[in-house]
XYZ file of C-alpha atoms in Angstrom:
723
model
C -93.947 -78.228 96.479
C -93.844 -81.913 97.257
C -90.748 -84.050 97.268
C -92.156 -85.768 94.176
C -92.284 -82.450 92.371
C -88.756 -81.708 93.463
C -87.584 -84.986 92.006
C -89.367 -84.146 88.789
C -87.590 -80.813 88.504
C -84.284 -82.617 88.771
C -85.064 -85.239 86.131
C -82.427 -85.410 83.430
C -80.011 -83.109 85.235
C -77.636 -83.125 88.135
C -76.608 -80.583 90.699
C -73.724 -78.217 90.236
C -70.437 -79.986 90.927
C -69.672 -79.795 94.574
C -67.035 -77.205 95.376
C -65.664 -74.959 92.655
C -61.995 -74.555 93.458
C -61.990 -77.785 95.463
C -62.781 -79.714 92.289
C -59.930 -78.114 90.390
C -57.417 -79.260 92.985
C -59.198 -82.382 94.155
C -56.088 -84.476 93.672
C -54.397 -82.517 96.432
C -57.356 -82.380 98.798
C -57.200 -83.843 102.277
C -60.132 -85.873 103.494
C -60.444 -85.810 107.262
C -62.872 -87.798 109.309
C -63.939 -88.099 112.912
C -63.017 -85.439 115.454
C -60.207 -84.150 113.272
C -62.649 -83.573 110.430
C -64.991 -81.705 112.758
C -62.144 -79.543 114.009
C -61.011 -78.611 110.503
C -64.606 -77.900 109.465
C -65.032 -75.673 112.529
C -61.881 -73.730 111.604
C -63.229 -73.218 108.084
C -66.571 -71.991 109.446
C -64.750 -69.664 111.827
C -62.591 -68.274 109.006
C -65.574 -67.376 106.795
C -67.670 -66.123 109.717
C -64.824 -63.877 110.863
C -64.783 -62.103 107.504
C -68.548 -61.647 107.359
C -68.615 -60.358 110.948
C -65.804 -57.856 110.431
C -67.197 -56.598 107.129
C -70.701 -56.047 108.503
C -70.525 -55.610 112.267
C -67.128 -54.842 113.794
C -64.536 -53.379 111.406
C -60.886 -53.971 112.254
C -57.875 -51.853 111.384
C -57.051 -52.755 107.727
C -53.533 -54.097 108.391
C -54.742 -56.335 111.190
C -57.721 -57.586 109.183
C -55.668 -58.330 106.082
C -52.941 -60.068 108.062
C -55.506 -62.327 109.730
C -57.020 -62.956 106.302
C -53.663 -63.962 104.778
C -52.227 -65.727 107.832
C -55.428 -67.629 108.557
C -55.824 -68.564 104.903
C -52.267 -69.868 104.739
C -52.710 -71.900 107.919
C -55.952 -73.464 106.680
C -54.469 -74.073 103.257
C -51.506 -76.032 104.615
C -53.774 -78.114 106.831
C -56.195 -78.925 104.002
C -53.957 -79.322 100.973
C -50.846 -81.423 100.685
C -47.570 -80.686 98.951
C -47.979 -83.635 96.604
C -50.908 -85.693 95.292
C -52.251 -88.015 97.944
C -52.023 -91.807 97.629
C -55.016 -93.923 96.771
C -57.529 -94.538 99.523
C -56.252 -97.091 102.002
C -52.649 -96.844 100.859
C -50.226 -96.294 103.742
C -46.550 -95.370 103.552
C -43.952 -95.327 106.276
C -42.066 -92.395 107.729
C -38.895 -91.540 105.833
C -35.512 -90.641 107.305
C -36.064 -87.091 106.067
C -39.186 -86.707 108.181
C -37.553 -88.226 111.253
C -34.904 -85.492 111.085
C -36.579 -82.471 109.506
C -39.871 -82.493 111.403
C -38.300 -82.413 114.905
C -35.792 -79.778 113.770
C -38.559 -77.603 112.335
C -40.682 -78.092 115.448
C -37.875 -76.995 117.770
C -36.960 -73.950 115.668
C -40.554 -72.767 115.330
C -41.136 -73.374 119.047
C -38.191 -71.092 119.806
C -39.485 -68.389 117.448
C -43.051 -68.712 118.726
C -41.939 -68.638 122.339
C -39.920 -65.492 121.730
C -42.867 -63.848 120.026
C -45.167 -64.650 122.937
C -42.586 -63.246 125.346
C -42.352 -60.022 123.336
C -46.119 -59.677 123.308
C -46.630 -60.554 126.993
C -43.885 -58.254 128.290
C -44.422 -55.452 125.781
C -40.735 -55.604 124.910
C -41.288 -55.223 121.174
C -38.615 -54.538 118.588
C -38.926 -50.782 118.418
C -37.541 -48.677 115.599
C -33.820 -48.192 116.163
C -33.427 -51.364 118.250
C -30.025 -53.110 117.913
C -29.816 -55.303 114.830
C -29.081 -58.353 116.971
C -32.098 -57.995 119.237
C -33.988 -61.309 119.248
C -32.634 -62.176 115.799
C -31.077 -65.406 117.151
C -34.223 -66.351 119.041
C -36.833 -65.200 116.514
C -35.703 -64.233 113.007
C -33.223 -67.023 112.271
C -35.283 -69.802 113.908
C -38.461 -68.685 112.120
C -36.843 -68.703 108.687
C -34.870 -71.918 109.238
C -37.862 -73.682 110.793
C -40.067 -72.684 107.852
C -37.542 -74.066 105.363
C -37.147 -77.300 107.348
C -40.921 -77.823 107.506
C -41.200 -77.026 103.815
C -38.502 -79.541 102.924
C -40.184 -82.176 105.092
C -43.514 -81.600 103.344
C -41.889 -82.049 99.930
C -39.818 -85.102 100.795
C -42.315 -86.990 102.921
C -44.634 -89.430 101.119
C -48.217 -89.181 102.327
C -49.153 -91.953 104.729
C -52.928 -91.861 104.188
C -55.754 -89.532 103.239
C -57.158 -88.898 106.692
C -54.222 -88.020 108.943
C -52.725 -84.610 109.582
C -49.196 -84.163 108.248
C -46.768 -82.909 110.872
C -44.807 -80.974 108.270
C -47.899 -79.194 106.952
C -49.072 -78.478 110.485
C -45.731 -76.804 111.197
C -46.100 -74.710 108.047
C -49.491 -73.579 109.352
C -47.847 -72.654 112.672
C -45.179 -70.678 110.807
C -47.900 -68.749 108.939
C -49.546 -67.811 112.225
C -46.223 -66.676 113.723
C -45.494 -64.446 110.718
C -48.945 -62.850 110.868
C -48.769 -62.244 114.623
C -45.290 -60.726 114.418
C -46.360 -58.172 111.811
C -49.630 -57.447 113.635
C -47.984 -56.592 116.956
C -45.256 -54.564 115.192
C -47.579 -52.909 112.669
C -47.191 -49.400 114.129
C -43.403 -49.638 113.745
C -43.436 -51.347 110.360
C -45.650 -48.729 108.711
C -42.798 -46.255 109.143
C -39.566 -48.216 109.095
C -40.363 -50.859 106.469
C -39.624 -48.376 103.698
C -36.486 -46.933 105.289
C -34.524 -48.907 107.904
C -36.320 -52.147 108.801
C -35.031 -54.412 111.533
C -33.505 -57.771 110.476
C -36.402 -59.562 112.180
C -38.795 -57.686 109.896
C -36.902 -59.075 106.938
C -36.838 -62.676 108.167
C -40.544 -62.633 109.017
C -41.326 -61.186 105.588
C -39.166 -63.729 103.763
C -40.787 -66.587 105.675
C -44.216 -65.189 104.831
C -43.396 -64.874 101.138
C -42.042 -68.441 101.044
C -45.272 -69.684 102.618
C -47.413 -67.699 100.164
C -45.552 -69.065 97.171
C -45.748 -72.640 98.437
C -49.521 -72.489 98.946
C -49.873 -70.817 95.544
C -47.907 -73.696 94.019
C -50.191 -76.232 95.687
C -53.436 -74.565 94.672
C -52.692 -72.705 91.425
C -49.630 -74.371 89.931
C -46.133 -73.167 89.167
C -46.858 -70.464 86.576
C -47.598 -67.655 89.035
C -44.817 -68.811 91.379
C -42.284 -68.541 88.560
C -43.519 -65.075 87.591
C -43.249 -63.899 91.214
C -39.755 -65.380 91.473
C -38.710 -63.462 88.342
C -39.960 -60.197 89.830
C -38.163 -60.870 93.125
C -34.966 -61.628 91.211
C -35.440 -58.391 89.293
C -35.476 -56.511 92.586
C -31.841 -57.539 93.136
C -30.590 -57.808 89.540
C -31.559 -54.272 88.555
C -28.066 -52.727 88.900
C -26.761 -55.104 86.197
C -29.663 -54.729 83.763
C -29.691 -52.290 80.842
C -32.046 -49.563 79.755
C -35.549 -49.367 81.121
C -34.947 -52.358 83.416
C -32.069 -50.700 85.299
C -32.398 -49.611 88.929
C -29.890 -49.048 91.699
C -30.832 -52.059 93.776
C -32.098 -52.433 97.331
C -30.870 -53.900 100.566
C -32.531 -57.246 101.272
C -34.052 -56.009 104.539
C -35.694 -53.004 102.916
C -36.828 -54.990 99.878
C -38.607 -57.806 101.715
C -40.024 -55.664 104.524
C -41.471 -53.262 101.944
C -43.117 -56.141 100.074
C -44.993 -57.252 103.215
C -46.745 -53.894 103.687
C -49.771 -52.263 102.110
C -47.532 -51.373 99.186
C -47.354 -55.062 98.315
C -48.905 -58.138 99.872
C -51.249 -56.173 102.138
C -52.146 -53.773 99.334
C -54.963 -53.662 96.775
C -54.980 -57.354 95.818
C -55.370 -58.544 99.404
C -57.791 -55.708 100.138
C -60.021 -57.134 97.411
C -59.592 -60.804 98.330
C -60.355 -60.094 102.001
C -63.601 -58.283 101.184
C -65.353 -58.624 97.848
C -63.849 -61.904 96.675
C -64.426 -63.873 99.867
C -67.886 -62.342 100.227
C -69.024 -63.468 96.795
C -67.363 -66.826 97.157
C -69.454 -67.200 100.315
C -72.490 -66.165 98.264
C -71.672 -68.872 95.692
C -71.213 -71.376 98.521
C -74.626 -70.487 99.967
C -76.191 -70.930 96.526
C -74.624 -74.370 96.461
C -75.512 -75.338 100.019
C -79.114 -74.126 99.638
C -79.377 -75.810 96.195
C -80.529 -72.494 94.738
C -77.550 -72.652 92.383
C -78.779 -76.045 91.215
C -82.053 -74.411 90.263
C -80.268 -72.004 87.889
C -78.884 -74.929 85.916
C -82.200 -76.798 85.961
C -84.021 -73.666 84.798
C -81.610 -73.294 81.893
C -82.171 -76.935 80.917
C -85.925 -76.522 81.123
C -85.852 -73.451 78.866
C -83.182 -74.360 76.305
C -82.367 -78.037 76.762
C -84.716 -79.213 74.006
C -83.525 -76.639 71.443
C -80.988 -77.664 68.813
C -77.674 -78.095 70.571
C -79.592 -77.534 73.816
C -76.941 -78.497 76.391
C -74.469 -76.072 74.788
C -76.977 -73.242 75.079
C -77.572 -74.250 78.680
C -73.821 -74.035 79.256
C -73.767 -70.488 77.899
C -76.446 -69.377 80.364
C -75.564 -71.401 83.455
C -71.785 -71.087 83.194
C -72.024 -67.375 82.544
C -74.200 -66.866 85.614
C -72.156 -69.010 87.976
C -68.840 -67.795 86.523
C -69.904 -64.236 87.252
C -70.270 -65.131 90.918
C -67.365 -67.451 91.660
C -64.755 -65.674 89.536
C -62.578 -68.609 88.483
C -62.647 -69.738 84.868
C -61.120 -73.190 85.291
C -63.024 -73.813 88.517
C -66.327 -72.953 86.905
C -65.565 -75.190 83.931
C -65.205 -78.126 86.305
C -68.219 -77.181 88.416
C -70.778 -76.793 85.624
C -68.893 -78.600 82.866
C -69.048 -81.908 84.700
C -72.785 -81.743 83.900
C -72.986 -79.875 80.577
C -70.026 -81.399 78.705
C -71.295 -85.031 78.783
C -74.755 -83.851 77.696
C -73.288 -81.813 74.839
C -71.456 -84.918 73.674
C -74.718 -86.844 73.949
C -76.518 -84.602 71.437
C -73.658 -84.739 68.927
C -71.001 -82.178 69.827
C -67.449 -83.419 69.402
C -65.594 -83.738 72.732
C -63.276 -80.822 72.002
C -66.211 -78.658 70.906
C -68.164 -79.441 74.071
C -65.153 -78.554 76.213
C -64.552 -75.386 74.187
C -68.111 -74.123 74.596
C -67.956 -74.649 78.346
C -64.555 -72.942 78.594
C -65.703 -69.921 76.583
C -68.916 -69.541 78.611
C -67.232 -69.975 81.998
C -64.524 -67.485 81.097
C -67.096 -64.987 79.888
C -68.796 -65.093 83.280
C -66.027 -62.866 84.593
C -67.038 -60.217 82.058
C -70.674 -60.256 83.172
C -71.899 -57.487 85.509
C -72.738 -56.844 88.233
C -70.078 -59.024 89.902
C -67.693 -59.835 87.024
C -65.919 -62.400 89.189
C -64.866 -59.526 91.504
C -63.227 -57.763 88.542
C -65.506 -54.728 88.866
C -64.475 -54.262 92.498
C -60.771 -54.610 91.727
C -61.074 -52.075 88.923
C -62.932 -49.678 91.169
C -60.278 -50.042 93.871
C -57.418 -49.375 91.439
C -58.977 -46.561 89.411
C -61.203 -44.886 92.039
C -64.013 -45.012 89.448
C -67.332 -45.685 91.228
C -68.341 -49.341 91.124
C -71.756 -48.504 89.690
C -70.183 -46.774 86.675
C -67.986 -49.815 86.005
C -70.900 -52.261 86.253
C -73.020 -50.169 83.861
C -70.132 -49.805 81.415
C -69.703 -53.597 81.300
C -73.262 -54.358 80.142
C -72.981 -54.012 76.349
C -69.570 -55.727 75.957
C -70.805 -58.643 78.086
C -74.015 -58.957 76.071
C -72.023 -58.970 72.825
C -69.714 -61.666 74.142
C -72.453 -64.045 75.239
C -74.587 -63.400 72.163
C -71.523 -64.243 70.083
C -70.952 -67.533 71.919
C -74.665 -68.328 71.580
C -74.568 -67.718 67.819
C -71.430 -69.850 67.531
C -73.173 -72.678 69.366
C -76.319 -72.359 67.266
C -74.392 -72.344 63.982
C -72.448 -75.420 65.087
C -75.731 -77.196 65.796
C -77.165 -76.125 62.427
C -74.114 -77.296 60.496
C -74.221 -80.727 62.088
C -78.026 -81.142 62.186
C -78.046 -81.541 65.972
C -81.120 -82.017 68.095
C -81.757 -81.086 71.677
C -82.417 -83.406 74.588
C -85.793 -85.154 74.681
C -88.285 -83.150 76.714
C -89.000 -86.114 79.015
C -85.337 -86.105 80.103
C -85.470 -82.430 81.101
C -86.790 -80.644 84.178
C -90.400 -79.546 83.887
C -90.613 -75.954 82.645
C -93.967 -75.256 84.417
C -92.436 -76.467 87.680
C -89.359 -74.343 87.064
C -91.519 -71.302 86.410
C -93.364 -71.867 89.691
C -89.998 -71.698 91.432
C -88.751 -68.607 89.606
C -88.659 -66.868 92.985
C -85.321 -68.637 93.507
C -83.789 -65.890 91.360
C -84.554 -63.486 94.221
C -80.966 -63.546 95.627
C -79.601 -62.371 92.260
C -82.354 -59.751 91.937
C -81.647 -58.483 95.459
C -77.939 -58.274 94.683
C -78.441 -56.234 91.520
C -81.172 -54.097 93.036
C -79.231 -53.316 96.203
C -76.120 -52.352 94.239
C -78.002 -49.966 91.986
C -79.983 -48.529 94.901
C -76.702 -47.323 96.364
C -76.052 -49.977 99.010
C -72.424 -50.832 99.590
C -71.066 -53.877 97.807
C -70.529 -55.621 101.127
C -74.058 -54.943 102.322
C -75.568 -56.008 98.992
C -73.536 -59.226 98.950
C -74.465 -60.064 102.523
C -78.170 -59.460 101.857
C -78.000 -61.724 98.812
C -76.256 -64.443 100.776
C -78.976 -64.303 103.406
C -81.633 -64.314 100.694
C -80.235 -67.567 99.305
C -80.901 -69.189 102.669
C -84.335 -67.597 103.093
C -85.748 -68.525 99.667
C -84.702 -72.133 100.209
C -87.344 -72.259 102.944
C -89.961 -72.033 100.220
C -88.743 -75.358 98.790
C -88.486 -78.871 100.243
C -84.698 -78.444 100.556
C -84.754 -75.937 103.387
C -81.418 -74.502 104.420
C -81.071 -75.074 108.158
C -78.226 -74.637 110.632
C -76.379 -77.653 109.272
C -76.547 -76.343 105.705
C -75.483 -72.849 106.825
C -72.400 -74.289 108.503
C -71.749 -76.369 105.415
C -71.975 -73.234 103.262
C -69.547 -71.386 105.523
C -67.161 -74.341 105.460
C -67.062 -74.775 101.692
C -66.742 -70.998 101.280
C -63.463 -71.098 103.193
C -62.197 -74.039 101.163
C -63.188 -72.348 97.901
C -61.559 -69.057 98.943
C -58.118 -70.403 99.807
C -56.838 -70.417 96.246
C -57.757 -66.761 95.799
C -56.185 -65.840 99.149
C -52.868 -67.324 98.036
C -53.072 -65.997 94.480
C -53.937 -62.437 95.520
C -51.146 -62.414 98.096
C -48.694 -63.684 95.468
C -49.864 -61.002 93.048
C -49.268 -58.516 95.859
C -45.586 -59.440 95.789
C -45.441 -58.429 92.124
C -47.326 -55.201 92.803
C -44.885 -54.420 95.620
C -41.857 -54.972 93.384
C -43.375 -52.737 90.717
C -44.047 -50.015 93.294
C -40.570 -50.224 94.836
C -38.536 -50.345 91.628
C -40.692 -47.977 89.597
C -40.662 -50.392 86.663
C -44.308 -49.589 85.967
C -43.526 -45.942 85.244
C -40.495 -46.824 83.142
C -42.472 -49.458 81.279
C -45.126 -46.838 80.548
C -42.413 -44.596 79.094
C -41.203 -47.493 76.964
C -44.761 -48.099 75.769
C -45.046 -44.448 74.760
C -41.730 -44.643 72.946
C -42.630 -47.827 71.051
C -46.109 -46.645 70.123
C -44.926 -43.159 69.212
C -48.182 -41.706 70.577
C -50.115 -44.020 68.231
C -52.924 -45.233 70.449
C -53.752 -48.243 68.276
C -50.168 -49.525 68.412
C -50.151 -48.961 72.166
C -53.379 -50.931 72.561
C -52.058 -53.846 70.494
C -48.919 -53.893 72.613
C -51.016 -53.788 75.791
C -53.187 -56.639 74.478
C -50.203 -58.951 74.055
C -48.743 -58.061 77.452
C -52.071 -58.643 79.239
C -52.595 -62.011 77.519
C -49.039 -63.166 78.231
C -49.283 -62.135 81.886
C -52.629 -63.910 82.160
C -51.469 -67.218 80.739
C -51.396 -69.668 83.598
C -52.358 -66.980 86.106
C -55.810 -66.494 87.654
C -57.712 -63.478 86.328
C -57.527 -61.476 89.534
C -53.746 -61.637 89.650
C -53.353 -61.148 85.899
C -55.446 -57.989 85.838
C -53.845 -56.528 88.963
C -50.343 -56.976 87.544
C -51.243 -55.846 84.024
C -53.031 -52.772 85.382
C -49.954 -51.806 87.385
C -47.599 -52.252 84.428
C -49.596 -51.208 81.362
C -52.495 -48.957 82.350
C -50.439 -45.865 83.336
C -48.853 -45.813 79.874
C -52.205 -46.076 78.106
C -53.633 -43.270 80.213
C -50.600 -41.093 79.465
C -51.294 -41.659 75.769
C -54.648 -39.936 76.251
C -56.873 -43.002 76.579
C -59.630 -42.654 79.153
C -58.864 -44.585 82.389
C -62.141 -46.544 82.178
C -61.405 -47.631 78.607
C -57.768 -48.459 79.364
C -58.600 -50.617 82.373
C -61.526 -52.367 80.670
C -59.255 -53.110 77.719
C -56.614 -54.677 79.959
C -59.194 -56.546 82.037
C -60.793 -58.166 78.999
C -57.529 -59.570 77.691
C -56.441 -60.707 81.141
C -59.720 -62.639 81.413
C -59.674 -64.246 77.965
C -56.095 -65.408 78.447
C -57.846 -68.408 80.049
C -58.965 -69.518 76.561
C -55.933 -68.301 74.606
C -53.502 -70.925 73.295
C -50.987 -72.204 74.141
C -51.685 -71.846 77.895
C -55.490 -71.877 78.173
C -56.322 -73.079 81.663
C -60.096 -73.029 81.238
C -59.851 -74.995 77.994
C -57.495 -77.512 79.590
C -59.942 -78.021 82.460
C -62.720 -78.683 79.951
C -60.503 -81.026 77.945
C -59.885 -83.118 81.050
C -63.636 -83.654 81.471
C -64.356 -84.201 77.782
C -61.246 -86.382 77.344
C -60.259 -84.346 74.303
C -56.906 -83.090 73.043
C -55.978 -80.058 75.216
C -54.304 -78.072 72.438
C -57.114 -78.635 69.926
C -59.594 -77.719 72.644
C -57.738 -74.484 73.417
C -57.715 -73.511 69.724
C -61.451 -74.162 69.424
C -62.237 -72.299 72.659
C -60.316 -69.367 71.171
C -62.655 -69.573 68.173
C -65.795 -69.625 70.338
C -64.556 -66.649 72.348
C -63.370 -64.703 69.316
C -65.735 -61.828 70.032
C -63.869 -61.099 73.254
C -60.732 -60.410 71.224
C -62.568 -57.848 69.103
C -64.891 -56.204 71.644
C -62.114 -54.276 73.484
C -61.131 -52.523 70.253
C -64.808 -51.808 69.675
C -65.153 -49.808 72.877
C -61.764 -48.192 72.234
C -63.104 -46.691 69.001
C -66.674 -46.265 70.260
C -66.960 -45.122 73.905
C -70.718 -45.599 73.513
C -70.031 -49.320 73.966
C -69.183 -48.480 77.584
C -72.369 -46.440 77.991
C -70.482 -43.203 77.403
C -72.576 -40.773 75.357
C -76.129 -40.103 74.240
C -78.680 -42.897 74.466
C -79.452 -42.753 70.735
C -75.767 -43.241 69.916
C -75.484 -46.046 72.464
C -78.507 -47.837 70.966
C -77.123 -47.407 67.439
C -73.750 -48.859 68.380
C -75.299 -51.795 70.233
C -77.746 -52.777 67.483
C -75.193 -52.604 64.677
C -72.593 -54.429 66.775
C -75.081 -57.230 67.508
C -75.732 -57.675 63.802
C -71.982 -57.595 63.181
C -71.465 -60.262 65.834
C -74.087 -62.438 64.120
C -72.278 -62.082 60.790
C -68.924 -62.780 62.393
C -70.242 -66.005 63.958
C -71.583 -66.973 60.533
C -68.204 -66.320 58.919
C -66.241 -68.226 61.551
C -68.590 -71.213 61.459
C -69.028 -71.063 57.685
C -72.814 -71.118 57.918
C -75.372 -68.373 57.373
C -78.608 -69.649 55.839
C -76.612 -72.558 54.544
C -72.992 -73.452 54.012
C -70.752 -70.510 53.077
C -68.038 -71.154 50.539
C -64.551 -69.735 51.290
C -65.120 -66.552 49.256
C -68.447 -65.790 50.916
C -66.925 -66.470 54.339
C -64.311 -63.801 53.727
C -66.895 -61.346 52.409
C -69.151 -62.059 55.405
C -66.265 -61.471 57.792
C -65.529 -58.117 56.124
C -69.176 -57.146 56.527
C -69.070 -58.199 60.175
C -65.991 -56.127 60.963
C -67.463 -53.080 59.217
C -70.650 -53.426 61.244
C -68.729 -53.894 64.463
C -66.635 -50.769 63.885
C -68.566 -47.687 64.943
C -69.622 -45.177 62.303
C -72.589 -44.659 59.996
C -70.558 -45.079 56.802
C -68.958 -48.367 57.851
C -72.261 -49.593 59.267
C -74.129 -48.891 56.024
C -71.371 -50.443 53.950
C -71.257 -53.516 56.164
C -75.045 -53.811 56.116
C -75.094 -53.575 52.343
C -72.460 -56.300 51.976
C -74.326 -58.496 54.471
C -77.564 -58.097 52.525
C -75.729 -59.049 49.353
C -74.426 -62.242 50.957
C -77.869 -63.087 52.314
C -79.416 -62.497 48.913
C -76.860 -64.766 47.294
C -77.519 -67.475 49.862
C -81.262 -67.231 49.505
C -81.016 -67.265 45.729
C -82.804 -63.927 45.485
C -80.420 -62.627 42.832
C -81.042 -65.662 40.655
C -84.596 -67.053 40.951
C -83.612 -70.254 39.169
C -81.285 -71.033 42.117
C -83.812 -70.216 44.816
C -84.510 -73.873 45.384
C -80.802 -74.482 45.856
C -80.149 -71.506 48.105
C -79.692 -73.677 51.129
C -77.140 -76.040 49.573
């Protein structure tokens, strides 16, 4: 294809916004130039390449690999992202007295701790189990903790001098992260045993410093919500002796508590296991789609197919945001990445700003429900439940289809109500040209095919990433060495938020494991529900949504699964159903008022009222609030049962979803009055609920409403049936 053809395919559309998570936190992003920029880029490339190499070629011992993943991610994060928003370009501020004191103090303290660590490693004189409590504590533990706090204080108090220089305070925080990781790596054999019994004071100080660093990077990249939740759980670890009832525990010594948290029972446990493998792999895949411009093709293809339909840009958002959200796994990040293109175009064809933002938020959030990747949710669920990944991906198909069909119907009804048009065909990419480049879907096809052929997730993801580079060679925008390095660099930058968030969630998981609150909470759930599964599910729904508000999906699901799922399973609910139920509500917390992060991200682009946008995004994603109860009552929704039963449930549920969208939007074959809206909603719910009797009743009511709208019951009104 010629460059002229390429330009034609891009007419009327733009590329996917550059950098998913980077865009979300752009106000905190450092911009380095010159040799410093090259050095930072090289470190990012090295970080991503290390993960791909270890996963595919040379496996490392899990503790070592995860510690490098967390420690390296923290170090890169502090170098790249500042403690406070950066000044405007060209603005320069002077050093403050705080920096002149705190930075040298932190540097000296961390130099002492680092020097002692190197001495331990070089001489082999490690802190063995049973070593005196004072051994190296004055030359390692205390200096490491105090130096970390001093550097942290300096980073908070120091105004940023410009956008292209490296902050000394943040550099020292990166050094502290490396020291913590190296200390635990060289003492891993000892810590596996003693961390749960009699840890050394140095173990505690290294763990506390590491947790402080994790929470600070989480604050910079994901906001305060998760930091506050983690702080509450840490406080609970010490306040237990004074708490009543189910919250009571006997308390723990500080050394045992913090050392336990920094093991594979906590920070190095399931959440980091997932972020260091599946999440970073698929983020790298998304980065390669971006660097090769294959991801841009997905959006252009959607515009070519649906852009001219009524409400076209909104329908494009449903397709493109769902596809990209499935891969990158961040609701708010995907809203910014694809919404920066789709939201203005939705407004152009007549959607109100808050509606445009709501559609994008609902579609981007739903991407995490879409198999086979589900924003890494399928892999996390498989890790926690030991259910094979393939079974989870298959089970997710029908619920995901229902969700996106529901959003599509909502969008279409909105366009019908307001007599919207699509974009003019001459402003859209050429469909024939798009069809000639349909081979650019090959990376997605390879991914799905490899997974269902039995290849490991890591191998399938790596093959797909390579395919994204290879297929680009069939277009004018060939992906060469420069673009490969660029893809590896942006993958690291995009992954840092998830590294911090998963590590922070690991703290919560560790506290739950140590205190046993998950088991006691399950007992409380059983007591409240009284063995009534429906009551238990409603309770679980509220807990999952509340935990997910302000927290990324990965962390929300991991925490909710640890707290709620055991109780649901003990009530007799199948593990697959229980975990899917929790996962769905953890995901859609991103569009649930009052804290709807995906909706807020869309509102910022659309310049609409955040609260009104969150309420409307809730409306567009309403199906997601009903679907979990559907597969609770009908396991066939999760592909459990005979094919005839599965087909019956899917077909009737699709019709029910159509009726529900009509009721919510107040439009079927014309405007529905309030009474008909209620009747239509009743029909929808009866169709959605599994069972021949309810299906037939719902179908009969739906036909009655349709007949009334079409004027079939009164021929004299036939001409007015569409009023």
